[in-house]
Short mmCIF file of C-alpha atoms (C1' of nucleotides) in Angstrom, two decimals:
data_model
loop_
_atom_site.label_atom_id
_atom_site.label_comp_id
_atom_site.label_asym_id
_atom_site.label_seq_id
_atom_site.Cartn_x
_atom_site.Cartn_y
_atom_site.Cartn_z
CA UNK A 1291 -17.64 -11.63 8.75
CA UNK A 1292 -15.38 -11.67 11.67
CA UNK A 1293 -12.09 -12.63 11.53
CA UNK A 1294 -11.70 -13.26 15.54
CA UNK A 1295 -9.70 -16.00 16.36
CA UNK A 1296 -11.26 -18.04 18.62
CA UNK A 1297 -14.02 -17.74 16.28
CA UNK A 1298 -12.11 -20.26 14.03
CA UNK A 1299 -11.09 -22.93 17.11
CA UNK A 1300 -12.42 -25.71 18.72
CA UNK A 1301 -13.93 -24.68 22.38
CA UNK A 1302 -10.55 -25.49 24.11
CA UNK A 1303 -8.29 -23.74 21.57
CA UNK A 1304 -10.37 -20.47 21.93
CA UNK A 1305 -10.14 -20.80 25.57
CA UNK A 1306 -6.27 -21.14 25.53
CA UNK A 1307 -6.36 -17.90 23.49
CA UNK A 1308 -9.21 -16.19 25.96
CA UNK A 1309 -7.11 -17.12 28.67
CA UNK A 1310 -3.33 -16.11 26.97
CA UNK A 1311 -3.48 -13.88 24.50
CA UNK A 1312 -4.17 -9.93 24.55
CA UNK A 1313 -5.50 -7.81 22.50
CA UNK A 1314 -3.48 -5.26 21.31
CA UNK A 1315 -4.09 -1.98 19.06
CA UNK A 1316 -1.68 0.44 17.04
CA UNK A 1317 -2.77 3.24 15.14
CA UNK A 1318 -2.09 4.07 11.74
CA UNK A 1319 1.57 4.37 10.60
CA UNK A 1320 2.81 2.33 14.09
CA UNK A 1321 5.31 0.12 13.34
CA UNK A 1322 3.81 -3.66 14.27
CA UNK A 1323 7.56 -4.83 14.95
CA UNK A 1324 11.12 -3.62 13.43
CA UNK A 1325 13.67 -4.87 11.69
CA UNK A 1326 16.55 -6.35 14.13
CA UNK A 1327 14.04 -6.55 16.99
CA UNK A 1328 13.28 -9.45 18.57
CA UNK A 1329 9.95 -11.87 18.31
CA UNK A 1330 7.59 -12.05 21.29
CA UNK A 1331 4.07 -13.17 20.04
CA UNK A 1332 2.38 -13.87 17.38
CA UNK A 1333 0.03 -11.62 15.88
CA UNK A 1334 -2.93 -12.56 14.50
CA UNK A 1335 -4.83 -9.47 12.90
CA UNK A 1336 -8.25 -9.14 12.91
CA UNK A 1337 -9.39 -5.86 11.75
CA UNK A 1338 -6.86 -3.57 9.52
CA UNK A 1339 -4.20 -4.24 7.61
CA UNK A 1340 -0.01 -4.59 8.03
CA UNK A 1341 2.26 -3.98 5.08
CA UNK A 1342 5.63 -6.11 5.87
CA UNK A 1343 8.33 -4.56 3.53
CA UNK A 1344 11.78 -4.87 3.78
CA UNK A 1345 14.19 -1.75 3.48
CA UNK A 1346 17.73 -2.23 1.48
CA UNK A 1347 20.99 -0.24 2.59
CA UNK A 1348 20.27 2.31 0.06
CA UNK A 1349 17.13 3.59 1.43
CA UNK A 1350 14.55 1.85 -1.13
CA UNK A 1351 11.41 -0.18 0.96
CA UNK A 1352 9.87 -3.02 -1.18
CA UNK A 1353 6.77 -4.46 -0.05
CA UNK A 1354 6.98 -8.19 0.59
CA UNK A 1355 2.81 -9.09 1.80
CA UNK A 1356 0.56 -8.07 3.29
CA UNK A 1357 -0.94 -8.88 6.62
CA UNK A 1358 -4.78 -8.72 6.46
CA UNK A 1359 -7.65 -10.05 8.82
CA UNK A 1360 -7.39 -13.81 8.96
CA UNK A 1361 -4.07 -13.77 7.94
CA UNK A 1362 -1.19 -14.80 9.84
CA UNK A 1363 2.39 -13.14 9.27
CA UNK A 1364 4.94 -15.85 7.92
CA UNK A 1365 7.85 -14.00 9.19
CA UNK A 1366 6.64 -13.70 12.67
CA UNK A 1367 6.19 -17.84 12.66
CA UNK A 1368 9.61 -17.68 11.03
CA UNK A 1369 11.32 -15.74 14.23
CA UNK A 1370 9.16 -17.94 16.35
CA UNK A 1371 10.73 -21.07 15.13
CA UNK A 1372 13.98 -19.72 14.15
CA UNK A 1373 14.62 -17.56 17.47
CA UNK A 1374 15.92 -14.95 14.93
CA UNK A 1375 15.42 -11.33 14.94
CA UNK A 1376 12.85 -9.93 12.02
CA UNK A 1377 14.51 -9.13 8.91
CA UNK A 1378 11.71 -6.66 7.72
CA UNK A 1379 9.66 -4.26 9.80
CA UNK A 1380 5.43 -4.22 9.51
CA UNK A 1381 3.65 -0.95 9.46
CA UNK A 1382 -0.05 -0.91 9.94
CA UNK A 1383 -1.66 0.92 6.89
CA UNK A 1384 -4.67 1.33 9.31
CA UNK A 1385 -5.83 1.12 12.62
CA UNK A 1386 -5.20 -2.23 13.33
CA UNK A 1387 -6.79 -4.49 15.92
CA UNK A 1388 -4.51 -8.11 16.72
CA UNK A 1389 -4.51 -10.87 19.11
CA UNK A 1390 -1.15 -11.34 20.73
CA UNK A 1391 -0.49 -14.98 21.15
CA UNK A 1392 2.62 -15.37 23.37
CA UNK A 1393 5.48 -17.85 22.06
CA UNK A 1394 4.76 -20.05 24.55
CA UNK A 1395 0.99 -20.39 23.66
CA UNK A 1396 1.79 -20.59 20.45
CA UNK A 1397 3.30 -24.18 20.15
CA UNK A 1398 1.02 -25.12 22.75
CA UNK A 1399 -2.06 -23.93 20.23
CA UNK A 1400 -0.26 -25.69 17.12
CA UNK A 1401 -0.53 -28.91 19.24
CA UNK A 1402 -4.14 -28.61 20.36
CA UNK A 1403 -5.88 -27.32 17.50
CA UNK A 1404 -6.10 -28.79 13.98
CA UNK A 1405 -7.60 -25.73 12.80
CA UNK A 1406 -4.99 -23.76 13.91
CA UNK A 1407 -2.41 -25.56 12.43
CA UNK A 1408 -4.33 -25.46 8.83
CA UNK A 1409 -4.69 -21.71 9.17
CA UNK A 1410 -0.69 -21.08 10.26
CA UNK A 1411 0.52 -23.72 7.49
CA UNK A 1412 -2.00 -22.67 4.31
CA UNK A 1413 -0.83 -18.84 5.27
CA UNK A 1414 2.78 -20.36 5.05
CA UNK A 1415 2.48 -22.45 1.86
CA UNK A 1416 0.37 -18.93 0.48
CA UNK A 1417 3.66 -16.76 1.30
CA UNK A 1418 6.11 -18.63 -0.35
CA UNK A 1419 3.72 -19.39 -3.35
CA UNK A 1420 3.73 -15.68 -3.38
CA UNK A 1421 7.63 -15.24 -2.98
CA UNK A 1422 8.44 -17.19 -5.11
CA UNK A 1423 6.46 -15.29 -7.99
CA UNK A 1424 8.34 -11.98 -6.77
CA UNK A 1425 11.47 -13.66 -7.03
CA UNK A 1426 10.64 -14.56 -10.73
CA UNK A 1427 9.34 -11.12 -11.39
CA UNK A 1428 12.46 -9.28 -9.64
CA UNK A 1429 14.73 -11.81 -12.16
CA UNK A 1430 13.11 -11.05 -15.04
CA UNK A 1431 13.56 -7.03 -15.78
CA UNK A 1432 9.86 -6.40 -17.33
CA UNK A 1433 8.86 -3.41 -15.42
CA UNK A 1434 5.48 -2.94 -17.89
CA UNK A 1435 4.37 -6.47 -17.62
CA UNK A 1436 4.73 -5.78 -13.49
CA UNK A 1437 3.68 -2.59 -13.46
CA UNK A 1438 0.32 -3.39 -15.59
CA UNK A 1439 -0.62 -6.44 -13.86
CA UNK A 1440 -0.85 -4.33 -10.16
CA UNK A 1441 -3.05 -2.34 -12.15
CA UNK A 1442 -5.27 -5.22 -13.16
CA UNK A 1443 -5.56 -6.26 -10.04
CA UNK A 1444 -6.89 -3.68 -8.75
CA UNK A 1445 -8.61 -2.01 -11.63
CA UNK A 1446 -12.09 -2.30 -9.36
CA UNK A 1447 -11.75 0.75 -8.18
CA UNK A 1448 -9.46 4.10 -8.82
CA UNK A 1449 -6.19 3.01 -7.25
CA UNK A 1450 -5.23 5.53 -4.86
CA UNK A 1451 -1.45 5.67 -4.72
CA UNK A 1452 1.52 7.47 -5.35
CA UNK A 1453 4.12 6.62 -8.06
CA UNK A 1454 6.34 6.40 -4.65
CA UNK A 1455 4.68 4.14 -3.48
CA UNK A 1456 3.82 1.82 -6.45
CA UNK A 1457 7.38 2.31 -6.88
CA UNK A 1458 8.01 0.29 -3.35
CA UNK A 1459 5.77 -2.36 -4.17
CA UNK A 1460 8.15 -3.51 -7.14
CA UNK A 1461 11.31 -2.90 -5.73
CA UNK A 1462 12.12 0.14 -8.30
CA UNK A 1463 12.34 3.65 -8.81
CA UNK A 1464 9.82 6.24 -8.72
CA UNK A 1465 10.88 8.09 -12.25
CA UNK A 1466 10.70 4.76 -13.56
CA UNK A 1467 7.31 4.20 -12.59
CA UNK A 1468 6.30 7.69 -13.28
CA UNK A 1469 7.57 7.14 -17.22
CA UNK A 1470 5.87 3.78 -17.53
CA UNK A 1471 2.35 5.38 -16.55
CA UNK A 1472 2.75 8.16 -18.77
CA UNK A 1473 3.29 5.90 -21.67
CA UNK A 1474 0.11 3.83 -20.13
CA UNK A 1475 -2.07 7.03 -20.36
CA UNK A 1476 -0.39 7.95 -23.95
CA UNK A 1477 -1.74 4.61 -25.07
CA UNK A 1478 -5.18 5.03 -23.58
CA UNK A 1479 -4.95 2.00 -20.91
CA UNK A 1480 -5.20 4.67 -17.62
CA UNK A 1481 -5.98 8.40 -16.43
CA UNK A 1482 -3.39 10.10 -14.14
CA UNK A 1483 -4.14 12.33 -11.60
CA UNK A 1484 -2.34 13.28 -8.58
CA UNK A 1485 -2.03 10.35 -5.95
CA UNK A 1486 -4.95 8.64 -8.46
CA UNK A 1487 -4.87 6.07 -11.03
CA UNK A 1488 -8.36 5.43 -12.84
CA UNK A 1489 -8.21 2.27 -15.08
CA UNK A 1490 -9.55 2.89 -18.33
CA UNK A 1491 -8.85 -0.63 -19.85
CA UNK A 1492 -7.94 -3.08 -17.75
CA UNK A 1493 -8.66 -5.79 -20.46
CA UNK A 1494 -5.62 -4.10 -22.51
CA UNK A 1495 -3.84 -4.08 -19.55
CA UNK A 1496 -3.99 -7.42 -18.60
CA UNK A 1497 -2.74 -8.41 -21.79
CA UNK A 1498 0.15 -6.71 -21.05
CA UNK A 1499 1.00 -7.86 -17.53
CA UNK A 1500 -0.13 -11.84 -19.20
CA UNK A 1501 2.56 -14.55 -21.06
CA UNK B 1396 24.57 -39.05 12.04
CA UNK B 1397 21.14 -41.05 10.75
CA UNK B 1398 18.71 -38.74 9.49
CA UNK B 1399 15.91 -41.38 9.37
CA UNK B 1400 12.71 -39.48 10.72
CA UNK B 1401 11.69 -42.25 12.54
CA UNK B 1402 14.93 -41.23 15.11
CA UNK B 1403 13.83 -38.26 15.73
CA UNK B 1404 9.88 -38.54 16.40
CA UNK B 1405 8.23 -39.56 19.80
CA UNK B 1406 7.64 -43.58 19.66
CA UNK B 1407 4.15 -43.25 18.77
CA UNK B 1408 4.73 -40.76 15.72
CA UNK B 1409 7.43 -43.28 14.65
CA UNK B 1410 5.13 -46.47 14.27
CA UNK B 1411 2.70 -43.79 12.29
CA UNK B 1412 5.63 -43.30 10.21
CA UNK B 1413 6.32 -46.82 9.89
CA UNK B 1414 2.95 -48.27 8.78
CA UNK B 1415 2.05 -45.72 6.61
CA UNK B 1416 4.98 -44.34 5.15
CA UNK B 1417 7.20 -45.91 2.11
CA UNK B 1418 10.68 -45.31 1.65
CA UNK B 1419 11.37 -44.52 -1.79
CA UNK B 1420 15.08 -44.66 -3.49
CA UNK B 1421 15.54 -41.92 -6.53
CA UNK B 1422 18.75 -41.85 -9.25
CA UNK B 1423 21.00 -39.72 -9.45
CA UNK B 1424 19.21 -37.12 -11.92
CA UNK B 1425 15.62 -38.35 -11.57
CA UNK B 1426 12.90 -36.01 -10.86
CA UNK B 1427 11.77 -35.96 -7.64
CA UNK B 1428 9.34 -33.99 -9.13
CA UNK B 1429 7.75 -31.50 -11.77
CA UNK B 1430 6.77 -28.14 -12.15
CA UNK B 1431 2.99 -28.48 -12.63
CA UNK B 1432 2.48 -31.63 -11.25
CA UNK B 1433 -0.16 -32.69 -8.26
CA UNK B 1434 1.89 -33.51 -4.77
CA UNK B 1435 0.68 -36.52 -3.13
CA UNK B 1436 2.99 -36.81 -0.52
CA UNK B 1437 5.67 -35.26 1.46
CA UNK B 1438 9.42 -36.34 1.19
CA UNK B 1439 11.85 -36.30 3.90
CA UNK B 1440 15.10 -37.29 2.45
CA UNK B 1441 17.24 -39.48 4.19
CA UNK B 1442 20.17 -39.55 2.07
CA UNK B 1443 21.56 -37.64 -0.86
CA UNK B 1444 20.23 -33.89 -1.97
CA UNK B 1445 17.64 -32.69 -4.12
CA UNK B 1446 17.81 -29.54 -5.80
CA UNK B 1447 14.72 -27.19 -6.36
CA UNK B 1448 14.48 -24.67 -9.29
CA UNK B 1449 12.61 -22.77 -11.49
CA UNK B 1450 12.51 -23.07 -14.97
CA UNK B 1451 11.67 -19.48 -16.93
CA UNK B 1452 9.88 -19.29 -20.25
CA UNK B 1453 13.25 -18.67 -21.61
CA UNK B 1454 14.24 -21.72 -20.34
CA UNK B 1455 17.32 -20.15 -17.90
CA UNK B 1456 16.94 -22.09 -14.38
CA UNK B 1457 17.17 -20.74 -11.53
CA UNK B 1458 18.37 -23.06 -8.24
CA UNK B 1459 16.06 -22.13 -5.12
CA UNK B 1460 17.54 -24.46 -2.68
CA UNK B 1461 18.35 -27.68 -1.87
CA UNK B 1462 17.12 -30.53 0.35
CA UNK B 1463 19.59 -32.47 2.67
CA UNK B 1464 18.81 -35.24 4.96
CA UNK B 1465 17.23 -33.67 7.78
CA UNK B 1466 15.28 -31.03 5.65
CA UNK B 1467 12.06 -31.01 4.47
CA UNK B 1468 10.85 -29.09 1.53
CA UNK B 1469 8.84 -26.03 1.82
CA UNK B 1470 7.33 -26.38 -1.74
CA UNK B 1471 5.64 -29.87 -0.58
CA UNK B 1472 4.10 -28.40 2.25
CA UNK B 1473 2.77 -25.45 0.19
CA UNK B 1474 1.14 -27.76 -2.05
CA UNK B 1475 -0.10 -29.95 0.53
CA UNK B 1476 -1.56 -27.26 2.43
CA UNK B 1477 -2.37 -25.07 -0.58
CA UNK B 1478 -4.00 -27.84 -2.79
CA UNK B 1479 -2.14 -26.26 -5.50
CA UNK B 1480 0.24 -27.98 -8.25
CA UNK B 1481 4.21 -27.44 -7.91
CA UNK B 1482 5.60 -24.39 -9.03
CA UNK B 1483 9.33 -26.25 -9.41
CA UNK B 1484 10.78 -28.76 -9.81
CA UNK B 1485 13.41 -30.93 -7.93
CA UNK B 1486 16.05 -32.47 -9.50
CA UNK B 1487 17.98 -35.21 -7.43
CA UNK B 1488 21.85 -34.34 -7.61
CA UNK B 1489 23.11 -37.53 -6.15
CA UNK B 1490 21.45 -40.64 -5.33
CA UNK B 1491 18.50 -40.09 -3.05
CA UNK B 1492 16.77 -42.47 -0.25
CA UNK B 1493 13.21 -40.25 0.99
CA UNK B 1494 9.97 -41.37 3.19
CA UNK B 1495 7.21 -40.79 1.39
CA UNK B 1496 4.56 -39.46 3.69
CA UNK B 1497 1.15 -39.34 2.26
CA UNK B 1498 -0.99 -35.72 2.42
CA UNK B 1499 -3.35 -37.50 5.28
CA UNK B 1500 -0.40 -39.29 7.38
CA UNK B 1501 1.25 -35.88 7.33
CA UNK B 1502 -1.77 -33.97 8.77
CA UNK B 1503 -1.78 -36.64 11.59
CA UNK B 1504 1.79 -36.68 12.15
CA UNK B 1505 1.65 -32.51 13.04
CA UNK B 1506 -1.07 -33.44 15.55
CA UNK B 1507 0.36 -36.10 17.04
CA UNK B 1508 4.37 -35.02 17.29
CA UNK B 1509 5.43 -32.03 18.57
CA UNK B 1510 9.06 -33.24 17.40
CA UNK B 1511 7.56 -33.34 14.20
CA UNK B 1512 5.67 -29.87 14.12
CA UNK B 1513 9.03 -28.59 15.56
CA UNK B 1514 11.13 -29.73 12.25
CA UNK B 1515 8.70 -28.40 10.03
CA UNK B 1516 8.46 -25.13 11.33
CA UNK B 1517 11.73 -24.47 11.64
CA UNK B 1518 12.51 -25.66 8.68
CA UNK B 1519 9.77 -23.40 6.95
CA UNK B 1520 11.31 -20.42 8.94
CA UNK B 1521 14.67 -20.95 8.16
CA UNK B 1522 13.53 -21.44 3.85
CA UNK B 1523 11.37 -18.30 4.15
CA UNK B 1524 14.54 -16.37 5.53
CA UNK B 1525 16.61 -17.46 2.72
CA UNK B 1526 14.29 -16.65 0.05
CA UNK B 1527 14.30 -13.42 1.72
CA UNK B 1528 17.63 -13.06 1.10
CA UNK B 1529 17.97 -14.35 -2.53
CA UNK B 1530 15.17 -11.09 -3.24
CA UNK B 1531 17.36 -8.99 -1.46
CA UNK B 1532 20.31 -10.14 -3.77
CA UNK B 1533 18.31 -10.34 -7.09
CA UNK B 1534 16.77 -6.91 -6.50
CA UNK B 1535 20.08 -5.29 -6.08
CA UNK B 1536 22.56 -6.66 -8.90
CA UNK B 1537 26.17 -6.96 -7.73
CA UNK B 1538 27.06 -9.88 -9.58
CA UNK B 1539 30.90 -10.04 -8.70
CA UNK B 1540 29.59 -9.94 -4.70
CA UNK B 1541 27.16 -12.85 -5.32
CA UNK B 1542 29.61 -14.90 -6.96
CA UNK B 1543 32.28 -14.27 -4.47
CA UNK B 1544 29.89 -15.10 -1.92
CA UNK B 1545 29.32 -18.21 -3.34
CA UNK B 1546 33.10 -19.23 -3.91
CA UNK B 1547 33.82 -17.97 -0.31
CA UNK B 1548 30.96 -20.28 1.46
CA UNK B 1549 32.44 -23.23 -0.51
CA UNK B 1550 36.10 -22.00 -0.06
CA UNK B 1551 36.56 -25.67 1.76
CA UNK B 1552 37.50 -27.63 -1.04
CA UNK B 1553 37.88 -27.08 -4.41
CA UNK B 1554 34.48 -26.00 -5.95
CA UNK B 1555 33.58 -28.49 -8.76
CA UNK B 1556 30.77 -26.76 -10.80
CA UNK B 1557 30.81 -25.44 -14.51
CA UNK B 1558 30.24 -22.18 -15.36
CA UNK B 1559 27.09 -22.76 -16.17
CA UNK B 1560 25.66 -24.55 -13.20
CA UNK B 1561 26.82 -21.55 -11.13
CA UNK B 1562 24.79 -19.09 -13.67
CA UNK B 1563 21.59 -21.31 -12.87
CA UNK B 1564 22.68 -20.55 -8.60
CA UNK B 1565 22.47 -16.82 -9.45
CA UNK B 1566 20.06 -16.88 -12.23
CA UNK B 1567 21.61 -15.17 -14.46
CA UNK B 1568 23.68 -15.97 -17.98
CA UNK B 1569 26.91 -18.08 -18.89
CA UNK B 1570 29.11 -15.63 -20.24
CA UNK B 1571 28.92 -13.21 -17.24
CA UNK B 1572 29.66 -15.94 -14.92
CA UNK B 1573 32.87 -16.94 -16.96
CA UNK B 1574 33.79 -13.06 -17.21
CA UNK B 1575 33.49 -12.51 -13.78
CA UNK B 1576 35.58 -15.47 -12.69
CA UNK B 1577 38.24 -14.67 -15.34
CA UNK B 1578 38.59 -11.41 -13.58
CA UNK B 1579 38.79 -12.92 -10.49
CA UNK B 1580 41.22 -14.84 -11.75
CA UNK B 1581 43.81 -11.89 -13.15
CA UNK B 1582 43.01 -10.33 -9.42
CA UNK B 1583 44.69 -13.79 -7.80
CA UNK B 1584 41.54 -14.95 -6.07
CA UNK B 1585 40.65 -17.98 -7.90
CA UNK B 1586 42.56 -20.93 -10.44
CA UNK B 1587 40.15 -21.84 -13.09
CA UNK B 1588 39.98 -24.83 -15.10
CA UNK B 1589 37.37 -26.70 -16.34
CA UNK B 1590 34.77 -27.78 -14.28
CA UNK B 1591 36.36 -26.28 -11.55
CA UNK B 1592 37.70 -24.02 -9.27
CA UNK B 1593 40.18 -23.65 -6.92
CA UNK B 1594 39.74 -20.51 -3.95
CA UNK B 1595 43.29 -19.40 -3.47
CA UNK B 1596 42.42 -16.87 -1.26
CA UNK B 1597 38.64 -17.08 0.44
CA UNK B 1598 39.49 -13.77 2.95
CA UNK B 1599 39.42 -11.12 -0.53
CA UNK B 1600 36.67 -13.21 -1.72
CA UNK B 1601 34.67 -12.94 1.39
CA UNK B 1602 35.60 -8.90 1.51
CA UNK B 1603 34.28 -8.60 -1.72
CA UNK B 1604 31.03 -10.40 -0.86
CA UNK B 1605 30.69 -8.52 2.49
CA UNK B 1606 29.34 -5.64 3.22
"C1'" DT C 1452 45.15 -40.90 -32.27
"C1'" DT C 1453 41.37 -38.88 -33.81
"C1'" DT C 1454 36.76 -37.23 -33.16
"C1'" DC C 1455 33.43 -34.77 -31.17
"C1'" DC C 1456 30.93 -32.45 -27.77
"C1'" DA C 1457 30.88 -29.84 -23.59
"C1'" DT C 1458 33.12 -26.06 -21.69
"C1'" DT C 1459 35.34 -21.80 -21.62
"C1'" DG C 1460 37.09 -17.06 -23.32
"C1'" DT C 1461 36.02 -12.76 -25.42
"C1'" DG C 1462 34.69 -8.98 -28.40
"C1'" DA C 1463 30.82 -6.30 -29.95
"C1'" DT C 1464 26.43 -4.46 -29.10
"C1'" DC C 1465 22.13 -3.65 -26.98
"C1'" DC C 1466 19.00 -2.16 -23.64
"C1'" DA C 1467 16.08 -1.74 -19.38
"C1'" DG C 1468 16.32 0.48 -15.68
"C1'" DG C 1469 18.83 3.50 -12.34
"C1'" DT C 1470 20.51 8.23 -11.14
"C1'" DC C 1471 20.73 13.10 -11.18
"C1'" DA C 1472 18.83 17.34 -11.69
"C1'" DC C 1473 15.25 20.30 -12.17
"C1'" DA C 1474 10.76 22.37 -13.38
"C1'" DG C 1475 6.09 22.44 -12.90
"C1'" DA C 1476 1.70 21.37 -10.81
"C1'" DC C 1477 -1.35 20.50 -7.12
"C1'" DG C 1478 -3.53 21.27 -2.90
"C1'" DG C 1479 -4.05 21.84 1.97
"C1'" DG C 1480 -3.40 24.98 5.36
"C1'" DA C 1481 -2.38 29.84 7.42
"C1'" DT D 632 -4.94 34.32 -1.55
"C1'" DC D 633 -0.42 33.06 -0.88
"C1'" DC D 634 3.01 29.54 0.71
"C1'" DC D 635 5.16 25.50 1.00
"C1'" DG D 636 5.72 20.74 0.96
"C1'" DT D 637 4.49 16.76 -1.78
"C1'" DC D 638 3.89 14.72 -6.26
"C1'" DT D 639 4.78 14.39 -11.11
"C1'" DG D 640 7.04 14.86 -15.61
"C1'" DT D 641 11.14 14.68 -18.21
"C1'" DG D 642 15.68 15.21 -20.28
"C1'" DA D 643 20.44 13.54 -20.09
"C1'" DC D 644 23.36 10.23 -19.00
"C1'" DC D 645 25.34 5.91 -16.91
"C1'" DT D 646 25.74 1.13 -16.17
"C1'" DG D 647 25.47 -3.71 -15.28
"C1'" DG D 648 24.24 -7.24 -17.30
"C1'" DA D 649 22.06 -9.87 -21.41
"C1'" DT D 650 22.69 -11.50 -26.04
"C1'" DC D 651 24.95 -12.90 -30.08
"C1'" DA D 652 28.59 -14.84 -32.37
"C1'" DC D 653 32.60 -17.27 -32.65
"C1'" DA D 654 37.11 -19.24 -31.56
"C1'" DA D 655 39.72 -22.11 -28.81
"C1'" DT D 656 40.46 -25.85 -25.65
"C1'" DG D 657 39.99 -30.01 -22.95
"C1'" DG D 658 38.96 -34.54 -22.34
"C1'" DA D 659 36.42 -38.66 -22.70
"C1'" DA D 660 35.05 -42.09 -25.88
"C1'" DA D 661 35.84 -44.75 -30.04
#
DNA sequence: TTTCCATTGTGATCCAGGTCACAGACGGGA
DNA sequence: TCCCGTCTGTGACCTGGATCACAATGGAAA
């Protein structure tokens, strides 16, 4: 499955992007815009992966989304519309491969294409579905619950990650994180290993992260 | 000012609006509506404010904005675009006069008005930055610079609110609300009494809220 | 005036999570 | 094999804020 724009556009859409847009690539660990720095294009992503975060005075990054193929980036429509400078910076966790759609060709797109405006607003209403969970979660202090559900979600596979960075993605501390698995593996729900996490019951563990 | 929509759209949007649009009048304290309910159609209030909030399992609530005349209301267009019941609820804090537009007029309406695409966006942009900012604040807990924040933006008049409508703004509980302002109080910032409070001076308030 | 409920003030206590400070443990180079 | 930087594990301690439990007060309605 491709995830190539024009793919997704009616014939005169797709030309507007053949004709506007570039395509643009950044290597692993590039920074896909900063915080404080102004908003040129949209970026549509078709092959890797962006991880917006935002990072507080005190030095601690906490993951907001991420950007994946056939995603758009709700902040970038947000400086777009808003002729604001980014509040968070996006760093591609891979190679990443994007479509830079100009501002310009941007409203001009939202006008022409009905598809385009159903894939810009669904990715909106997603983000702020998704916000406003974290904002819930961040209120209410129940690291476990938190902690447990990420774990369900992606008990698939081993989850390859660092207490660091787990740490990030809920906003908290890494020796908090680091306790909270080692009372997960006491109680049988994981396996630690260095920069590994293999779920051992991710029924049990959903019942923790669960109302 | 009017903030009828009709004003503001290109005359062909505006007879859309017209014929297929219903203006709806709410009381003071009605529902606009409910957390889990379907959305069938997109308000743009015209007079009065609705407020939007969460409601935890403990039953604390938790205010996430509010729409004015001129706004729209990014949790409608999530659920129109996302197909997905409301995750709030709005509460109507005054009387309130809305167009109802219906899921399908909407759609056309973004096609057909660029005026209309314009306030949507930028509305969306400008709610996704403030959420932004309420996880910045509820991740890192400085209570007394929140609430002085809050006092200092509405420094104008006096602020009429209990103590317990301003716990809901900054979801958190009663007492520490009614601590915090006492303290304020014995530091010469604020007058309390009940249901209100008087800034005596905004400046220390704002320093306290600033960075 | 009296009643009664919403609002406010405050002490006592509790607790999750944050911070600091190290000590191992692991693992990929050199 | 040794070295060194990254990751983890943990104890000790701190703290802001949440909860509980009442008392006191104000003010509108009866």
């Amino acid at each position: 499955m491709t995830a190539a724009l024009v793919d997704r556009l009616e014939p005169e859409a797709a030309r507007l992007v053949s004709s506007r847009c570039a395509t643009v690539r950044l290597g692993r660990g590039e920074r896909a815009f900063r915080s404080g720095e102004d908003c040129a294009a949209y970026l549509w992503v078709t092959a890797g992966t962006v991880r917006v975060q935002v990072v507080s005075e005190r030095g601690r990054e906490r993951v907001l989304y991420r950007v994946s193929p056939g995603d758009s980036c709700v902040l970038t429509t947000s400086c777009l519309f808003d002729h604001e400078p980014y509040a968070a910076e996006g760093v591609c966790e891979t190679d990443v491969t994007a479509t830079a759609i100009p501002a310009g060709a941007f409203r001009d797109l939202l006008g022409l294409s009905a598809s385009f405006r159903d894939l810009v607003l669904a990715d909106y209403a997603r983000r702020v579905g998704d916000m406003l969970v974290m904002l819930d979660a961040a209120t209410s202090r129940n690291l476990g619950a938190r902690l447990a559900g990420l774990l369900a979600e992606r008990s698939a596979g081993p989850v390859t990650a660092t207490h660091q960075e787990i740490a990030a993605e809920l906003g908290t501390a890494r020796e908090v994180v680091s306790r909270a698995l080692k009372d997960f593996e006491r109680r049988g729900l994981v396996a630690l290993s260095r920069g590994r996490i293999d779920v051992l019951d991710a029924a049990g563990l959903g019942r923790l992260a669960g109302g």
